[in-house]
Short mmCIF file of C-alpha atoms in Angstrom, two decimals:
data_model
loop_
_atom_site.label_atom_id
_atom_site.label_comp_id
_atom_site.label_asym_id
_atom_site.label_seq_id
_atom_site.Cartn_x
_atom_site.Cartn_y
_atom_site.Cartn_z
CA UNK A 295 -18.04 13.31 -23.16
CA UNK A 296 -17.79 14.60 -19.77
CA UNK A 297 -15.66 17.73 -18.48
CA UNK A 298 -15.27 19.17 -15.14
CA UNK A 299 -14.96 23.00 -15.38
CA UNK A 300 -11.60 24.12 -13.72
CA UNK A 301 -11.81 27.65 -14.15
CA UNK A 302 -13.94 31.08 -15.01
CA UNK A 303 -11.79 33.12 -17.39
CA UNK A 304 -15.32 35.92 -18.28
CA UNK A 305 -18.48 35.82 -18.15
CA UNK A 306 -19.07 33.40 -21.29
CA UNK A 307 -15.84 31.06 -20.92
CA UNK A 308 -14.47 28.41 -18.55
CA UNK A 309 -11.61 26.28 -18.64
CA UNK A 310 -12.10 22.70 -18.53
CA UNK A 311 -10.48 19.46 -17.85
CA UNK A 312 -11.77 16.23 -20.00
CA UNK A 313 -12.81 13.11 -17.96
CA UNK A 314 -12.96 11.12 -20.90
CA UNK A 315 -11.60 10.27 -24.57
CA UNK A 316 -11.79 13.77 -26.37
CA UNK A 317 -11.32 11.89 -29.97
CA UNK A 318 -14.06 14.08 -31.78
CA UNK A 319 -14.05 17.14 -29.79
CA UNK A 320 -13.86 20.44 -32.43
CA UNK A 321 -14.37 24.11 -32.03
CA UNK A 322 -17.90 25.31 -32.27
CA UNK A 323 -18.70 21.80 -29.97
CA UNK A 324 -22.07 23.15 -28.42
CA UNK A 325 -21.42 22.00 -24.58
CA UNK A 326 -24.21 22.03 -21.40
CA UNK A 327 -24.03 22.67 -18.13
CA UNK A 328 -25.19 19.53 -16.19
CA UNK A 329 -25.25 22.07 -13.11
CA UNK A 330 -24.00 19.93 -10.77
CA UNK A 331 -20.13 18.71 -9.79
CA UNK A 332 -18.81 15.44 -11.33
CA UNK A 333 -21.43 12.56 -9.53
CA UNK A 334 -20.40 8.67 -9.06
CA UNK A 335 -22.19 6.01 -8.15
CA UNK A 336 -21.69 4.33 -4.55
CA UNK A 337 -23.63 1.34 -2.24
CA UNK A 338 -23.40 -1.87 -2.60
CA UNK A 339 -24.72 -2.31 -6.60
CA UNK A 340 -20.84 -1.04 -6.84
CA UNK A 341 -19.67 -4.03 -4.69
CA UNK A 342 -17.92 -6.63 -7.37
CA UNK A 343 -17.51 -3.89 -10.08
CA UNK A 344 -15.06 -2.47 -12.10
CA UNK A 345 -15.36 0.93 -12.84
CA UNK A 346 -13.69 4.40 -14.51
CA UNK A 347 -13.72 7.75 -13.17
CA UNK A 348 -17.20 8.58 -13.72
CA UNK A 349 -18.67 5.63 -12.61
CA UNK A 350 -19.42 3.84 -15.99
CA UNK A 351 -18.96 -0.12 -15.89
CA UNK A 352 -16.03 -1.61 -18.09
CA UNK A 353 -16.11 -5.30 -16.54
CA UNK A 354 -18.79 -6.78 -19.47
CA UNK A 355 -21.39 -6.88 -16.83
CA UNK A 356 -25.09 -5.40 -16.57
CA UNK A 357 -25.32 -1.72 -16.43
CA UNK A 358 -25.74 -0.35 -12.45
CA UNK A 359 -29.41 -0.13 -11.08
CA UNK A 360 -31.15 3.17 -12.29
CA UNK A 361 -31.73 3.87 -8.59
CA UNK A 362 -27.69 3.53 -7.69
CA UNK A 363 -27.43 6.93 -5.78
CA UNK A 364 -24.43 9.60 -6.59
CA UNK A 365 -22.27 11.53 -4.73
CA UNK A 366 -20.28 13.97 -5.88
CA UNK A 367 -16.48 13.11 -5.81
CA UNK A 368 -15.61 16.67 -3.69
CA UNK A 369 -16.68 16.27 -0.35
CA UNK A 370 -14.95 18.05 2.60
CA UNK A 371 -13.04 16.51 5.18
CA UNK A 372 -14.58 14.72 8.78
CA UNK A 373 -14.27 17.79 11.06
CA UNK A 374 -12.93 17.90 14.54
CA UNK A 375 -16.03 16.84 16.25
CA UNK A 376 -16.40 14.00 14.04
CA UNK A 377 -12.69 12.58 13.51
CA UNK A 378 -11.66 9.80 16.51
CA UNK A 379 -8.93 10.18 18.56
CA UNK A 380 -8.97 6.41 19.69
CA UNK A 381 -5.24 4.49 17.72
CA UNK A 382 -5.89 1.01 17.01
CA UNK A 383 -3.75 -1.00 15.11
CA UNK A 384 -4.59 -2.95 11.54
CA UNK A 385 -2.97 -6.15 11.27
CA UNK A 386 -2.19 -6.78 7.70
CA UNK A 387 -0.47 -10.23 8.70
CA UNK A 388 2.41 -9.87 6.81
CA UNK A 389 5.08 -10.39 9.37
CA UNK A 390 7.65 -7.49 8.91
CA UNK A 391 4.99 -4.85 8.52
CA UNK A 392 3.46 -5.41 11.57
CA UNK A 393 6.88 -5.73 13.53
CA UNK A 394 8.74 -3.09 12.30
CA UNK A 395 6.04 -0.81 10.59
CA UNK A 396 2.74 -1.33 12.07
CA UNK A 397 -0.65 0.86 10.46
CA UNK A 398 -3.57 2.08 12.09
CA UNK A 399 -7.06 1.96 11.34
CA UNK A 400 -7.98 4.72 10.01
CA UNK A 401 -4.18 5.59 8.82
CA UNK A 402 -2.28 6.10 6.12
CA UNK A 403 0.22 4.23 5.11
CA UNK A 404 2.87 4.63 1.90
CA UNK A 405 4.83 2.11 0.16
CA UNK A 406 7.84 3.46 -1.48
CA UNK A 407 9.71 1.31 -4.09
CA UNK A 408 10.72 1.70 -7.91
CA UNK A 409 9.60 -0.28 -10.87
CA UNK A 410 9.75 -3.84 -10.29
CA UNK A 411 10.39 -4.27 -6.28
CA UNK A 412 6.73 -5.67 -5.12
CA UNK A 413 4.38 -2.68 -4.81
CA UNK A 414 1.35 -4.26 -6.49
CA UNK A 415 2.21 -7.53 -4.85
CA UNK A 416 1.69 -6.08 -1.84
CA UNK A 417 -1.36 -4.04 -2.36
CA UNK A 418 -3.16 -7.13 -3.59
CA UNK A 419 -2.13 -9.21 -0.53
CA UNK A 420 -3.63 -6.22 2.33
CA UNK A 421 -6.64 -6.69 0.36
CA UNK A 422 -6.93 -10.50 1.37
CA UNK A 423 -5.92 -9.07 4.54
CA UNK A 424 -9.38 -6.67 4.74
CA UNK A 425 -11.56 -8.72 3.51
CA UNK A 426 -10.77 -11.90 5.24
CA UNK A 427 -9.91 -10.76 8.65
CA UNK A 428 -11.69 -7.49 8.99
CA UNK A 429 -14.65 -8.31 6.91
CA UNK A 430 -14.77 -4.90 5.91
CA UNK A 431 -14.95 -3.59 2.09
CA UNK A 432 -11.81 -3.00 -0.04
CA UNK A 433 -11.58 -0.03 -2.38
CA UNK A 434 -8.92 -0.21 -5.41
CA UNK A 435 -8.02 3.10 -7.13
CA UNK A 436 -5.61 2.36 -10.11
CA UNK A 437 -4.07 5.91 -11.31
CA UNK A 438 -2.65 5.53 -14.36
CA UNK A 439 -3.17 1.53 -14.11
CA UNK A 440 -3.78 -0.79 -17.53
CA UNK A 441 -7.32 -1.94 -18.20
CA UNK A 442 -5.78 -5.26 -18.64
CA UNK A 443 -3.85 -4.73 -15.04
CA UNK A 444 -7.87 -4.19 -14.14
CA UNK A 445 -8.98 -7.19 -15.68
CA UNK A 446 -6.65 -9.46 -14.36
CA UNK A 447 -7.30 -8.58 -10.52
CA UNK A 448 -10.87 -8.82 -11.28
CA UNK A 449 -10.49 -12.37 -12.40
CA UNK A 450 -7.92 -12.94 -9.65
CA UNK A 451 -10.19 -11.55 -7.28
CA UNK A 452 -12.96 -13.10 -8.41
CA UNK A 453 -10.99 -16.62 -8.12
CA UNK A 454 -10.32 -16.55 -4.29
CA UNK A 455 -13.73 -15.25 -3.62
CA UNK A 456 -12.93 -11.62 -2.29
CA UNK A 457 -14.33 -9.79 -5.35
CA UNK A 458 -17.81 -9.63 -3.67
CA UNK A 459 -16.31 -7.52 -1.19
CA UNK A 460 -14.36 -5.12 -3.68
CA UNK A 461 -14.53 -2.23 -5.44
CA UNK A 462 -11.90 -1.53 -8.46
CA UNK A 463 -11.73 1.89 -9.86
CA UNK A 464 -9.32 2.89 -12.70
CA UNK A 465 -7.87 5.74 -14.50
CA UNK A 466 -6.23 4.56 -17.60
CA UNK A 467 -2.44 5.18 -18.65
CA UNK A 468 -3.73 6.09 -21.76
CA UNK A 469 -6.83 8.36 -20.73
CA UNK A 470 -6.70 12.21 -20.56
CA UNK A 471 -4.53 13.70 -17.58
CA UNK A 472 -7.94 14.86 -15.81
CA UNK A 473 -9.15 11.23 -15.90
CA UNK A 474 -6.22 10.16 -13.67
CA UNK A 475 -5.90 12.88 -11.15
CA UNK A 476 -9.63 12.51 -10.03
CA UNK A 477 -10.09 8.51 -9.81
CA UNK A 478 -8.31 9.19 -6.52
CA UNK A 479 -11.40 11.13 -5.50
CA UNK A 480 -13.57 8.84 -7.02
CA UNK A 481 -12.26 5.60 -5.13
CA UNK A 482 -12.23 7.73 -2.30
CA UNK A 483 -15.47 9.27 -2.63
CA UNK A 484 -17.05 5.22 -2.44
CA UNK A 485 -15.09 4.47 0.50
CA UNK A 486 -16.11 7.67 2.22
CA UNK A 487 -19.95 6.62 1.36
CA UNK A 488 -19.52 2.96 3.07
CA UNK A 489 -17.98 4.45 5.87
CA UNK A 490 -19.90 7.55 6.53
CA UNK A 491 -23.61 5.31 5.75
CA UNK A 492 -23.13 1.59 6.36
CA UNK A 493 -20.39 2.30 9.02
CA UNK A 494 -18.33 -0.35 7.74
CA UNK A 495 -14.69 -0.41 7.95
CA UNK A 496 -12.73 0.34 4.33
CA UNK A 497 -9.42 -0.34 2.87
CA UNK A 498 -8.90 2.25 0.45
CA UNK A 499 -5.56 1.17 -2.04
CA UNK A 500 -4.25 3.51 -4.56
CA UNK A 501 -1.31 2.36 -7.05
CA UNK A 502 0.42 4.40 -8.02
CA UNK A 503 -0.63 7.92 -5.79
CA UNK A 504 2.91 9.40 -7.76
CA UNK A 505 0.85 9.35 -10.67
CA UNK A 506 -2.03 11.51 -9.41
CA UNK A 507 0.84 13.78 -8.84
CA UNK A 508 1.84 13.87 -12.12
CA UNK A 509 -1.56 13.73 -13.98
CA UNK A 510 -2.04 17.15 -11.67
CA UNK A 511 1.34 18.30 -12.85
CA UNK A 512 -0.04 17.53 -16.38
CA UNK A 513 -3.47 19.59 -15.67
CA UNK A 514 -1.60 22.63 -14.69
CA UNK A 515 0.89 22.88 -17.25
CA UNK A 516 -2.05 24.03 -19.98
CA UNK A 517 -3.38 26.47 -17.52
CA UNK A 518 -0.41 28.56 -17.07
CA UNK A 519 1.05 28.76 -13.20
CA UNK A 520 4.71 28.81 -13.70
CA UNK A 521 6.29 25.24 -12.47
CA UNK A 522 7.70 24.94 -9.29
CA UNK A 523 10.64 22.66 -7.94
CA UNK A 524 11.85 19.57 -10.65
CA UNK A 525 8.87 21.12 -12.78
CA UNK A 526 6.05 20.43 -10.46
CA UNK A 527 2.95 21.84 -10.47
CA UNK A 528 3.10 25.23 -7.78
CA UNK A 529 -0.10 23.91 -6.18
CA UNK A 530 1.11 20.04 -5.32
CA UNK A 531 1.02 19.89 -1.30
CA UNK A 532 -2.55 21.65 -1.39
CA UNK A 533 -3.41 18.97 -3.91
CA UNK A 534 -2.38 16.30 -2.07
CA UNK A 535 -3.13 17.77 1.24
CA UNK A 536 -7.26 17.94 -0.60
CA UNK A 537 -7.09 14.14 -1.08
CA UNK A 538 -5.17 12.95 2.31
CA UNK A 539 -6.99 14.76 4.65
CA UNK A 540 -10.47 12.99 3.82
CA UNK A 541 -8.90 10.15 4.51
CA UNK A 542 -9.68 9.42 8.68
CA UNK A 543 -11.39 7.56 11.39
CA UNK A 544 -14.85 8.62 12.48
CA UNK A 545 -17.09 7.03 15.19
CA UNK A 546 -17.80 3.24 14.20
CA UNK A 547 -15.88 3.06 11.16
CA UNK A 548 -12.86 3.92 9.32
CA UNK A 549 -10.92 4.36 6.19
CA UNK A 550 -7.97 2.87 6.05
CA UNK A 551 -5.44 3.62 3.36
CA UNK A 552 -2.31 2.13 1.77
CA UNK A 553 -0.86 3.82 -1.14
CA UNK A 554 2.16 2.84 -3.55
CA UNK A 555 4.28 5.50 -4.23
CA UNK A 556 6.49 4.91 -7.32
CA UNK A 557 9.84 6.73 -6.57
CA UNK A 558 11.61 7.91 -9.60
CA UNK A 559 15.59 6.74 -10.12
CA UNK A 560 15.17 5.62 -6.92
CA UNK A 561 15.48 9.19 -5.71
CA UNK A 562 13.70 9.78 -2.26
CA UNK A 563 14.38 13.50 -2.24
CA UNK A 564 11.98 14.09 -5.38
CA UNK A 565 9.23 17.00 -3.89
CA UNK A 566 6.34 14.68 -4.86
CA UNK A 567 7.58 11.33 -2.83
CA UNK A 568 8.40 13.97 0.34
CA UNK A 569 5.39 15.94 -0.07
CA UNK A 570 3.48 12.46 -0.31
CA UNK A 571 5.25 10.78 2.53
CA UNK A 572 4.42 14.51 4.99
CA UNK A 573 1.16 12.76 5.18
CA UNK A 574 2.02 9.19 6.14
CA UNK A 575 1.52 7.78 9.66
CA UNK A 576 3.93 4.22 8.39
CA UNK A 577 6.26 4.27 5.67
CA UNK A 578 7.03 1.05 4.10
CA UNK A 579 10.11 1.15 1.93
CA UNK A 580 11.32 -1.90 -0.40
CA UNK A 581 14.58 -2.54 -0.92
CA UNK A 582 15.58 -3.63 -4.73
CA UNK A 583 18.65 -4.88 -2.90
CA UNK A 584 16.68 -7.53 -1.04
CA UNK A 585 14.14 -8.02 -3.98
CA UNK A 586 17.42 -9.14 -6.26
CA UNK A 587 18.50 -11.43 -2.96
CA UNK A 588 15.30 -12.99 -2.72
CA UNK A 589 13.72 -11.54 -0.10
CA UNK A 590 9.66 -11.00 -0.42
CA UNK A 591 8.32 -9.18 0.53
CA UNK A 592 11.32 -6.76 0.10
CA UNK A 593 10.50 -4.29 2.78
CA UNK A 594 13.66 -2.96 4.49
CA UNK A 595 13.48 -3.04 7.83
CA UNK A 596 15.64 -0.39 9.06
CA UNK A 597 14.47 2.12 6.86
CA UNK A 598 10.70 1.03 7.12
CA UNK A 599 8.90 3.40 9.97
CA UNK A 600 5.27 3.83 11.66
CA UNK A 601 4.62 6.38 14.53
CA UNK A 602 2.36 3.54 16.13
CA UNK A 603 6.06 1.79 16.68
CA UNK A 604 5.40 3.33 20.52
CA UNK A 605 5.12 1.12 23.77
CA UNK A 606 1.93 3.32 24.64
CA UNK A 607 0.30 2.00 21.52
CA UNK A 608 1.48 -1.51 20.41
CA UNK A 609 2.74 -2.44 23.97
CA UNK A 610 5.89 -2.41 25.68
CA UNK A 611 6.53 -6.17 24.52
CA UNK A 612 6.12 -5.32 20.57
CA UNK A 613 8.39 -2.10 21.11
CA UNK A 614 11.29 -3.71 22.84
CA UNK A 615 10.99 -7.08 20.39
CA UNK A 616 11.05 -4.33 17.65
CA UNK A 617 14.26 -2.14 19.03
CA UNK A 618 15.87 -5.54 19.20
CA UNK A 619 15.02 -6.26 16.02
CA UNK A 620 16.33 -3.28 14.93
CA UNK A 621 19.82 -3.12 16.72
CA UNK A 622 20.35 -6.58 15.52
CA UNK A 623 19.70 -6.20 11.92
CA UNK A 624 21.31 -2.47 12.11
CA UNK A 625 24.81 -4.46 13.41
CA UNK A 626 25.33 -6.78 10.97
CA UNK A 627 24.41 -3.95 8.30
CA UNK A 628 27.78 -2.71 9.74
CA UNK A 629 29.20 -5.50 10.12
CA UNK A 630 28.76 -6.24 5.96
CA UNK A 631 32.48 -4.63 4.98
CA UNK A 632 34.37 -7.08 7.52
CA UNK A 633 32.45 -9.73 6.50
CA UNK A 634 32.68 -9.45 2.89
CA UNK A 635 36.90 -8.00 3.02
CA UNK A 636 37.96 -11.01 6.22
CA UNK A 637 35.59 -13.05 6.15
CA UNK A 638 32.54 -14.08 9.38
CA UNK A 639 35.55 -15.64 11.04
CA UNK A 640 37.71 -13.22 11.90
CA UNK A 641 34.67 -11.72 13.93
CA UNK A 642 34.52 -11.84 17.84
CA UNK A 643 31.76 -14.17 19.32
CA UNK A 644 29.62 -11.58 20.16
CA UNK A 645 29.49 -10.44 16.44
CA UNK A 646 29.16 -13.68 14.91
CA UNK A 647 26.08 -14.45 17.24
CA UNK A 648 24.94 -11.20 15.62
CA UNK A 649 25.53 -12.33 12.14
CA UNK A 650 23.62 -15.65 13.15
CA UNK A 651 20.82 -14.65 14.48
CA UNK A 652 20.36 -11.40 11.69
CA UNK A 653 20.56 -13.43 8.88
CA UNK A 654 17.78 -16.12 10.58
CA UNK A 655 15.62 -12.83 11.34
CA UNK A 656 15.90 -11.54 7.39
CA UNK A 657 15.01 -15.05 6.74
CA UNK A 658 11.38 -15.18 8.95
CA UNK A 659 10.67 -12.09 7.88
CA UNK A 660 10.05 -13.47 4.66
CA UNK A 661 6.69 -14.76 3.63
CA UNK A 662 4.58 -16.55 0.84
CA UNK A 663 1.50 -14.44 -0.20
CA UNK A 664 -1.85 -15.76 -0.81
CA UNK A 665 -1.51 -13.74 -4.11
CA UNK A 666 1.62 -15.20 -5.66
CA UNK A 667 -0.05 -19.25 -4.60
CA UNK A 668 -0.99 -19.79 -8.38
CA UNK A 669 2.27 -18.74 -9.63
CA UNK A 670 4.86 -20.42 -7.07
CA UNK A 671 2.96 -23.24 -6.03
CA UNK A 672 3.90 -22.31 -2.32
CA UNK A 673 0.91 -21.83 -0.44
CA UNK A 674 0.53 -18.14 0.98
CA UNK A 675 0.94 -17.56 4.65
CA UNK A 676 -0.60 -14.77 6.86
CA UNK A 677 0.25 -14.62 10.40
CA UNK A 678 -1.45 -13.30 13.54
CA UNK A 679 1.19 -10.12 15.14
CA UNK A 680 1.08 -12.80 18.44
CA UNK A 681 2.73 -15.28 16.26
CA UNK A 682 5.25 -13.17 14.27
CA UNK A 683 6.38 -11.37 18.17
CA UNK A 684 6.70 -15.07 19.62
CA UNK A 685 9.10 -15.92 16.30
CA UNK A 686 11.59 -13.33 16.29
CA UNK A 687 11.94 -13.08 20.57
CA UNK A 688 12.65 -17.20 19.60
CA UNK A 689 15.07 -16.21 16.98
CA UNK A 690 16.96 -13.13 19.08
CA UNK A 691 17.25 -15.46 22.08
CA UNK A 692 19.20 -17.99 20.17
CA UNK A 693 16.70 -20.72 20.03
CA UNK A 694 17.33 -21.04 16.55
CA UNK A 695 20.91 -20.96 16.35
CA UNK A 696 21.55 -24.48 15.62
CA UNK A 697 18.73 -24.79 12.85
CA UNK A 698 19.72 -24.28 8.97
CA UNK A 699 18.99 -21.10 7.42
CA UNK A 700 16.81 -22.12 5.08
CA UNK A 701 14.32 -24.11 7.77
CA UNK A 702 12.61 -19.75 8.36
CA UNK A 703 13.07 -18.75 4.81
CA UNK A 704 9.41 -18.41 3.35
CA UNK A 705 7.23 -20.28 6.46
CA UNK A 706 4.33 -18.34 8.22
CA UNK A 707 4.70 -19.02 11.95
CA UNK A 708 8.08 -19.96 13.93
CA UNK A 709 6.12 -23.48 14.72
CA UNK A 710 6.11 -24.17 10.32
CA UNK A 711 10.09 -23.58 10.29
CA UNK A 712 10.29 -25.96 13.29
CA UNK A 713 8.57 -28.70 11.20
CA UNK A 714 10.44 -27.78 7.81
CA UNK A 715 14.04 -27.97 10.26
CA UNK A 716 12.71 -31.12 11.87
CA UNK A 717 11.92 -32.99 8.59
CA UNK A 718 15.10 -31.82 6.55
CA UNK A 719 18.09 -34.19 6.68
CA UNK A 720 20.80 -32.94 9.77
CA UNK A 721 23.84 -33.37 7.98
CA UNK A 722 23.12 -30.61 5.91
CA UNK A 723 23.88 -28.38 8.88
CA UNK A 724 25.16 -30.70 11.39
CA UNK A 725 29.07 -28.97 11.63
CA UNK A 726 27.15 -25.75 12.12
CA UNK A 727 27.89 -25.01 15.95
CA UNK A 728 25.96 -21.95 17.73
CA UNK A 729 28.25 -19.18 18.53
CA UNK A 730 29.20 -18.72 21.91
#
């Protein structure tokens, strides 16, 4: 059994926080001193394996190499000298994140959403995303996960071939508090190594980072600090500040990270989900409002932000398609209560060309994912930023007007909802007449 001393209380005692299953564990338990901070494995004998906190294997396969280095999970920060300045943008290919909520290499990025709304979905489908289009290595830190949640991505992963490329690294639901609040550092800890050594470009996921927050909440309790706001632990922002701030671009590579934030009762004011989001350069929000309509993924776009969303990074083309966007989607939003209490008809023509064109735009922003193929049958889409740009400026300008709603429901590129309008039957829309 391993434990990671917290505190000193004298000379002859220290506070500790298990890492593992303390079934067994009695007073009089002679302990020793390994004289050295908690140590996991990294490299590439790591690449295709699942592991726990401390690096042991739990995916049936042959133990690690005996000369697998270590590195301890608590390393400090890149400095100054060594952090890069230079912005570049990571395409995930899923269409409304890179309109309305682009990420940057080297970023973070949040997804906020409740139980049930598409978080995991979503994490599984930027790791396609990585591995196929950046080539770089994807890191997976489940907090508070299932083993069998585990299991299955490794067999999905090992299915469409990405697995090679992966690393998956869980904390249990059912394992000791101190177990989940350091897999964070563990995962982290890996990607730092690939990125600091082989230079290679990481994708660091964590699902669910809330739960880190509470594992630490359930750490502190024992050691006595009274709680602080909704009961959390008094020390949360330096806590999460300790884990977000190793997370940066140096020279050559990067680690880039996308965490799923559970938000509890849907409640966005909650200290953890605003201490979390203080550190976020996007903010991806899903809507169970569009999840119950249909919409995957269910990101909402008005709510969704980035700080890349600027002309001097993404280009003055992507900004003013995006502020379009936007206003469009923002208008009919407001337009909802006349619509619903009158009726679209009783709208002027400027506002029903709003309504048009709005709902077409919620419909292309929709997307299949590689990750859902084997369950829908629909294969998954991902599509370059050119391509998602040159489908809504198509869509805003009216070129779509006349085709049925359904042709840019769940298509990749503007050219696939051509085809799909072109091959279904016109009278299904034929009396539908642009507005003017």
């Amino acid at each position: 059994m391993l434990l990671e001393v917290q505190g000193h209380l004298n000379l002859n005692t220290v506070r500790c926080i298990a890492l593992q299953n303390t079934a067994g564990l009695a007073r009089g338990t002679m302990a020793q001193s390994t004289g050295a901070p908690v140590l996991v494995p990294v490299g590439d004998a790591v690449l295709g394996r699942l592991l726990d906190v401390v690096g042991q294997v739990h995916d049936l396969g042959p133990a690690l190499p005996a000369d697998t280095p270590l590195r301890s999970i608590h390393n400090p920060p890149p400095t100054l000298e060594q952090e890069t300045s230079a912005i570049e943008v990571f395409e995930t290919g899923v269409k409304v994140i890179d309109l309305l909520a682009p990420m940057a290499q080297g970023g973070k990025a949040a997804m906020f959403g409740g139980a049930g709304v598409g978080k995991t979905v979503l994490v599984m489908e930027l790791i396609h995303a990585m591995v196929e289009k950046y080539r770089g290595i994807s890191v997976f830190a489940g907090v508070g996960e299932r083993l069998r949640e585990g299991h299955e991505m490794l067999s999905d992963m090992r299915d469409s071939g990405v697995l090679a490329r992966t690393v998956l690294v869980y904390g249990q639901m059912n394992e000791p508090p101190g177990a989940r609040w350091r897999v964070a550092h563990s995962a982290l800890t890996i990607a730092e190594y690939f990125r600091d050594q082989k230079r290679q470009n990481v994708l660091l996921l964590m699902d669910n980072v809330f739960r880190f927050v509470q594992a630490g909440s359930e750490v502190s309790t024992p050691a006595g600090p009274l709680p602080s706001r909704v009961g959390y632990q008094p020390t949360l922002g330096s806590e999460v500040a300790a884990l977000q701030e190793r997370i940066a671009s140096v020279a050559g590579a990067a680690v880039t990270a996308i965490q799923a934030v559970y938000v509890p009762a849907d409640d966005f004011t909650d200290p953890a989900v605003t201490t979390i989001s203080s550190h976020m350069d996007s903010m991806i929000m899903l809507s169970r409002q569009l999840a119950a309509e249909g919409f995957y993924p269910a990101v909402d776009p008005l709510a969704s932000t980035s700080a890349l969303l600027d002309p001097l990074v993404v280009g003055v083309e992507h900004y003013r398609i995006a502020e379009r966007a936007r206003e469009t989607l923002a208008r009919f939003k407001e337009l909802q209560d006349i619509i619903t209490l009158l009726g679209v008809e009783e709208l002027g023509a400027s506002d029903r060309r709003v309504v048009k064109r709005a709902r077409r735009l919620q419909r292309f922003l929709s997307q299949p994912f590689m990750v859902t193929e084997a369950f829908t049958g629909t294969p998954g889409r991902t599509v370059a930023r050119t391509d998602t740009l040159a489908g809504v400026r198509a869509i805003l300008d009216g070129e779509t007007d006349a085709w049925a709603e359904s042709s840019l429901y769940m298509v990749g590129t503007l050219d696939e909802a051509r085809h799909k309008e072109q091959a279904s039957p016109q009278a299904t829309h034929a009396a539908e007449e642009p507005a003017k």
